[in-house]
Coordinates of N, CA, C and O in Angstrom, one line a residue:
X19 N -12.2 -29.0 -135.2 CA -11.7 -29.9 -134.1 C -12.9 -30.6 -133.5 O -13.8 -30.0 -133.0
X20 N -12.8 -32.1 -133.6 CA -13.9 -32.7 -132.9 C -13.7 -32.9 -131.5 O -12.7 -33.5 -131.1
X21 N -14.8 -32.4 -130.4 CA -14.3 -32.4 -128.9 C -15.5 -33.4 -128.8 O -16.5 -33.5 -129.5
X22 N -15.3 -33.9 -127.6 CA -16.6 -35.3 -127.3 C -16.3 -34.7 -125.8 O -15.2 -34.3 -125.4
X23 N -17.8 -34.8 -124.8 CA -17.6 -34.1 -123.8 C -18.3 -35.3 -122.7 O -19.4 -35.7 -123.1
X24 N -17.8 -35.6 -121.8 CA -18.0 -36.4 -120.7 C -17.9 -36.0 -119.3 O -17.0 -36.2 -118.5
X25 N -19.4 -35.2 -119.2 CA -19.8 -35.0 -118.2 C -20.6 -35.7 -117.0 O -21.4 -36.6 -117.4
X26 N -20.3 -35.5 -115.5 CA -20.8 -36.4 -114.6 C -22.1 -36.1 -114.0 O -22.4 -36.7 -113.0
X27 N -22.9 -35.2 -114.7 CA -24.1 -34.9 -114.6 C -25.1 -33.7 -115.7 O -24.7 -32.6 -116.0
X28 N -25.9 -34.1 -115.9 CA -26.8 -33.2 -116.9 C -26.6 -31.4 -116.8 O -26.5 -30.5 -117.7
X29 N -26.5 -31.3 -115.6 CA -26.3 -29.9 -115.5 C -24.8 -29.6 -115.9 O -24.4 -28.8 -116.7
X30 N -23.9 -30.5 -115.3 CA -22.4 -29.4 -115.4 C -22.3 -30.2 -116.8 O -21.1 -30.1 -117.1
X31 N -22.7 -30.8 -117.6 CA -22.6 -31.0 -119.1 C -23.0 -30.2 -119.9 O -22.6 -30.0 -121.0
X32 N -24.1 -29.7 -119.4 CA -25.1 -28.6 -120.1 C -24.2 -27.2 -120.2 O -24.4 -26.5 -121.2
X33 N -23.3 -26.7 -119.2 CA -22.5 -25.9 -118.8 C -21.3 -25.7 -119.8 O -21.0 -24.6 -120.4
X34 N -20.7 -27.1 -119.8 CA -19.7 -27.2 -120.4 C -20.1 -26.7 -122.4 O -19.7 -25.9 -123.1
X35 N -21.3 -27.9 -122.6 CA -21.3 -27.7 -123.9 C -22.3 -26.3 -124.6 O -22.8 -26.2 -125.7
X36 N -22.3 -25.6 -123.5 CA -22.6 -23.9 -123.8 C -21.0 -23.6 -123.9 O -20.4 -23.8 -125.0
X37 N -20.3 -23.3 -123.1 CA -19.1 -22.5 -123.4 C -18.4 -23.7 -124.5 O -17.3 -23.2 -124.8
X38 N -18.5 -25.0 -125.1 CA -17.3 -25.5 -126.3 C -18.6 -24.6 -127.2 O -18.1 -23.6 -127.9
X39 N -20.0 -24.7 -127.4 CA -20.8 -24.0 -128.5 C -20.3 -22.3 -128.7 O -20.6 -21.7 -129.7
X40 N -19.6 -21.8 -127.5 CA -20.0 -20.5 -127.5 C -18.6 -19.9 -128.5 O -18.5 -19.0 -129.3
X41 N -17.6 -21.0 -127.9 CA -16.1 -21.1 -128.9 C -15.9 -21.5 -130.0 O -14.8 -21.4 -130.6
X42 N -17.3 -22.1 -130.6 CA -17.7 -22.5 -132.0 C -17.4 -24.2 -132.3 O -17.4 -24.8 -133.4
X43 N -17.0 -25.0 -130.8 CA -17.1 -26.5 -131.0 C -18.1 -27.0 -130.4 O -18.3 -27.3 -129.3
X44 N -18.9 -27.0 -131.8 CA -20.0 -28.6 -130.8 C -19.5 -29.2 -130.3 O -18.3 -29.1 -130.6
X45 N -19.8 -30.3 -129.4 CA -19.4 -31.3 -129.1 C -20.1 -32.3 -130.2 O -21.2 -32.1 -130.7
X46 N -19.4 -33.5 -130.4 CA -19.9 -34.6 -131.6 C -20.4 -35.7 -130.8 O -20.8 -36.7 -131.3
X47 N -20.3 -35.6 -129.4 CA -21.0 -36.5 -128.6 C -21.0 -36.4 -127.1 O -19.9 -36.2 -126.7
X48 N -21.7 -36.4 -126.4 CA -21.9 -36.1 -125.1 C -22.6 -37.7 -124.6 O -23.4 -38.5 -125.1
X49 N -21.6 -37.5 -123.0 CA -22.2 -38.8 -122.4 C -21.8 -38.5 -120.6 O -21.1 -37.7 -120.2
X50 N -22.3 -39.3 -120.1 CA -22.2 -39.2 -119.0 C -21.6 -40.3 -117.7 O -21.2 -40.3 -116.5
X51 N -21.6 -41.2 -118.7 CA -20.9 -42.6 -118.0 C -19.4 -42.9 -118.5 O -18.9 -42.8 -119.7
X52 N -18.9 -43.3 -117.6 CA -17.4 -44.1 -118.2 C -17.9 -45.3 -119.6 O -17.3 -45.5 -120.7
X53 N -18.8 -45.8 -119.2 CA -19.0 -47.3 -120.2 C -19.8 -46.7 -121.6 O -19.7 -47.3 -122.7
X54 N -20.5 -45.7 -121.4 CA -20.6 -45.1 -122.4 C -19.7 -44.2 -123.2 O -19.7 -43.8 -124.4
X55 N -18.9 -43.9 -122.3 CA -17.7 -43.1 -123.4 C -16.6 -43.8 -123.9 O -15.8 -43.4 -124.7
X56 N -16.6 -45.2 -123.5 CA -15.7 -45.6 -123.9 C -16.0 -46.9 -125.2 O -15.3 -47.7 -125.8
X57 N -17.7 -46.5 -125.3 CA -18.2 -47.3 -126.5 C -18.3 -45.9 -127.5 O -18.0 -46.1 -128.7
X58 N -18.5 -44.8 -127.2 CA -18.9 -43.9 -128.4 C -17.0 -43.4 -128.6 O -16.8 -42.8 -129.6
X59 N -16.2 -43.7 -127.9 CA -14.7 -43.7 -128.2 C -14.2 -44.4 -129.9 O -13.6 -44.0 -130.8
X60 N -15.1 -45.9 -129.3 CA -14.6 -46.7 -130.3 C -15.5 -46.2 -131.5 O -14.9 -46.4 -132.5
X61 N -16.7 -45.7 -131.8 CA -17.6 -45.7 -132.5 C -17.1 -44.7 -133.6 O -17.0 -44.8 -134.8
X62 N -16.9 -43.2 -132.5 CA -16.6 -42.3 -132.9 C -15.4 -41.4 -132.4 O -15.6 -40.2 -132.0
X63 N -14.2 -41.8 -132.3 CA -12.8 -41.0 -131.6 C -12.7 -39.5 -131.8 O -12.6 -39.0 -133.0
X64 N -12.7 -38.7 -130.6 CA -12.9 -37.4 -131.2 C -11.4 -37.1 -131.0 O -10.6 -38.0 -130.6
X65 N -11.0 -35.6 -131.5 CA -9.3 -35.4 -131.5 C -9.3 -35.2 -129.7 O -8.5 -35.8 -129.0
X66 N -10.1 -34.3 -129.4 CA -9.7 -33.8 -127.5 C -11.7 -34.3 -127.1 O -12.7 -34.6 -127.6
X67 N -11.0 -34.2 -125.6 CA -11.8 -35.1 -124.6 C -12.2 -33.7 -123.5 O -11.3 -33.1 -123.0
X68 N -13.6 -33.5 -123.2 CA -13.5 -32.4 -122.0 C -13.9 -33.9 -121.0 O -14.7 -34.8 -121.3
X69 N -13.0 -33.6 -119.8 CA -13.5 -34.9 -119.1 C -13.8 -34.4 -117.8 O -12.9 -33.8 -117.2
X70 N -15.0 -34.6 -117.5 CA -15.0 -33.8 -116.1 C -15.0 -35.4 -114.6 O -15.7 -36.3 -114.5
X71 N -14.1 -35.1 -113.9 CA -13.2 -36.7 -113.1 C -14.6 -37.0 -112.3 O -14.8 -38.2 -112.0
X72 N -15.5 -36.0 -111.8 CA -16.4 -36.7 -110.8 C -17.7 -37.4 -111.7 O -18.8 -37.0 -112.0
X73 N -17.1 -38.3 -112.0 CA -18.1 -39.4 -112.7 C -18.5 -40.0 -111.7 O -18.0 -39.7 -110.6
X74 N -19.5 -41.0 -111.8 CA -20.2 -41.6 -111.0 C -19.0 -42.7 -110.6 O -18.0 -43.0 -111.3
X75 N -19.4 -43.6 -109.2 CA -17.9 -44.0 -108.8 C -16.6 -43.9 -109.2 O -15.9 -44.7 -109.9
X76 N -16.2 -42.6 -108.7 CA -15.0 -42.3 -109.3 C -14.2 -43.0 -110.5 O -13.1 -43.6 -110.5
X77 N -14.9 -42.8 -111.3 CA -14.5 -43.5 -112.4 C -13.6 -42.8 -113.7 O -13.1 -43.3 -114.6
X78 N -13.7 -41.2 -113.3 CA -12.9 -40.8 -114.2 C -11.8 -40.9 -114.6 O -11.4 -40.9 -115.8
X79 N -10.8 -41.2 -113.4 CA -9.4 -41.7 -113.3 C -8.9 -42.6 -114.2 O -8.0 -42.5 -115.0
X80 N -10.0 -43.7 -113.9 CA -9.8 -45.0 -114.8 C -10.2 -44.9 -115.9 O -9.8 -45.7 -116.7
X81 N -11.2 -43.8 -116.3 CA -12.0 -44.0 -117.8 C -10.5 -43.1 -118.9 O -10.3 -43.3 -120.0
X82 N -9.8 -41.9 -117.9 CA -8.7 -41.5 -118.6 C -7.7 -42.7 -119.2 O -7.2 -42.7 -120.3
X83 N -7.4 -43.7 -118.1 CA -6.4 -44.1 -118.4 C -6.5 -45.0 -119.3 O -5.5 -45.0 -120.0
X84 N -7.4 -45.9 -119.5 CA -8.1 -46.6 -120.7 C -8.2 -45.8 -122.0 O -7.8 -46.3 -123.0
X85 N -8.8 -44.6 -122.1 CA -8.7 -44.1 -123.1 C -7.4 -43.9 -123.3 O -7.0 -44.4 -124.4
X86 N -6.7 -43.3 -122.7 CA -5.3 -42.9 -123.5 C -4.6 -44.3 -123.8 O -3.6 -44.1 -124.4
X87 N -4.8 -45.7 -123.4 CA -4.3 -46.4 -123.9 C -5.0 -47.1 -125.3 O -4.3 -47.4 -126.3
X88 N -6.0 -47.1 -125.3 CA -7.0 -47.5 -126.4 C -7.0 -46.5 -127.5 O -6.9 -47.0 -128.6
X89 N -7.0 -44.9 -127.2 CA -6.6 -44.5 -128.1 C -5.3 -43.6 -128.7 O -5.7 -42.5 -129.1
X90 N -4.5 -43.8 -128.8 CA -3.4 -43.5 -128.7 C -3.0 -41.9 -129.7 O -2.2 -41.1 -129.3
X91 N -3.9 -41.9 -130.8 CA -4.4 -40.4 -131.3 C -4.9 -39.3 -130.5 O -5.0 -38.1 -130.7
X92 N -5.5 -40.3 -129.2 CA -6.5 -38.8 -128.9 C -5.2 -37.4 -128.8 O -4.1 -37.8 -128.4
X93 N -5.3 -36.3 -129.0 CA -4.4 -35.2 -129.3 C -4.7 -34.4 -127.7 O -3.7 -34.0 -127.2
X94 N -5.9 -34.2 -127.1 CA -5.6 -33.4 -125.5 C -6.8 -34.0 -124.8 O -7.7 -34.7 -125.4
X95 N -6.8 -33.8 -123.7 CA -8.0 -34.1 -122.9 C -7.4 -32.9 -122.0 O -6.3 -32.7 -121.5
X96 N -9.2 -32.1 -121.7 CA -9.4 -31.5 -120.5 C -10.0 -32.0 -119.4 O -11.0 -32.6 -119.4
X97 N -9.3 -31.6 -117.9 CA -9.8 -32.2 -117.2 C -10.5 -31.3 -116.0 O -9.9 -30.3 -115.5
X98 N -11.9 -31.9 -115.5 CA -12.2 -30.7 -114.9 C -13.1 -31.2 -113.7 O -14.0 -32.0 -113.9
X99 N -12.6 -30.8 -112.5 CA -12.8 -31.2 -111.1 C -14.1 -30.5 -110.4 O -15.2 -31.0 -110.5
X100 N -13.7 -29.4 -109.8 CA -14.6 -28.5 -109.3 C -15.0 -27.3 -110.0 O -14.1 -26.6 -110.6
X101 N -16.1 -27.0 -110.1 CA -16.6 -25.8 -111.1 C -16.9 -24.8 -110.5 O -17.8 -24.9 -109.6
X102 N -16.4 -23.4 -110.8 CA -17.2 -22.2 -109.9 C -18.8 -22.3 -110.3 O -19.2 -22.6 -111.5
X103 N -19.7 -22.0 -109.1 CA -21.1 -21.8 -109.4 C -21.7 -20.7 -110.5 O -22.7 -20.7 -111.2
X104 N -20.7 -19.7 -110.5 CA -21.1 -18.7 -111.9 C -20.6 -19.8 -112.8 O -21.7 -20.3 -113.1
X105 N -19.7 -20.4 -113.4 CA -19.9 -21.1 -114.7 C -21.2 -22.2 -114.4 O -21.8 -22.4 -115.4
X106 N -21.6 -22.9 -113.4 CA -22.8 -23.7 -113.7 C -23.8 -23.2 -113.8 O -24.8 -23.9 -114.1
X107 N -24.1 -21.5 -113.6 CA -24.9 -20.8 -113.9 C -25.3 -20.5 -115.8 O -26.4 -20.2 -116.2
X108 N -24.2 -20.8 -116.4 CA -24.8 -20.7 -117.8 C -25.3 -22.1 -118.3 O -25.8 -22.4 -119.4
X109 N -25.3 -23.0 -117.3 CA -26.3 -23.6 -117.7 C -28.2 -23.4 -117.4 O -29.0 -24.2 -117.9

């Protein structure tokens, strides 16, 4: 399964793509901006999306809604708000 992971900062991305590595999915692309995920979208469409909403100017809202219109395959997106500090710990 290809997951592409769009994290709103280096740490809680680093977090995330330890636990998809630890479940045995790389991620096939990691990014941290809405304008960048929505070029490595077109480049490279993965099947699910980990999307974490506090992007920089609240932009995750909108970067969902564009994606799911643009891509119309994507198969799931996770979405993820607030993080306990033990999971930002395995980063």
């Amino acid at each position: 399964m290809e997951v592409a992971l769009i994290g709103g900062c280096a740490l809680r991305a680093q977090g995330l793509r330890c636990l998809l590595e630890a479940e045995g999915h790389a991620p096939i692309w990691i990014t941290y901006t809405a304008a960048d995920a929505r070029s490595l979208c077109s480049l490279h469409p993965p099947a699910r999306l980990l999307l974490d909403f506090a992007l920089p100017d609240s932009s995750g809202p909108r970067l969902l809604y564009r994606l799911r219109l643009e891509h119309p395959a994507l198969d799931g997106v996770v979405i993820l708000e607030d993080l306990h500090p033990a999971f930002l710990a395995l980063a």
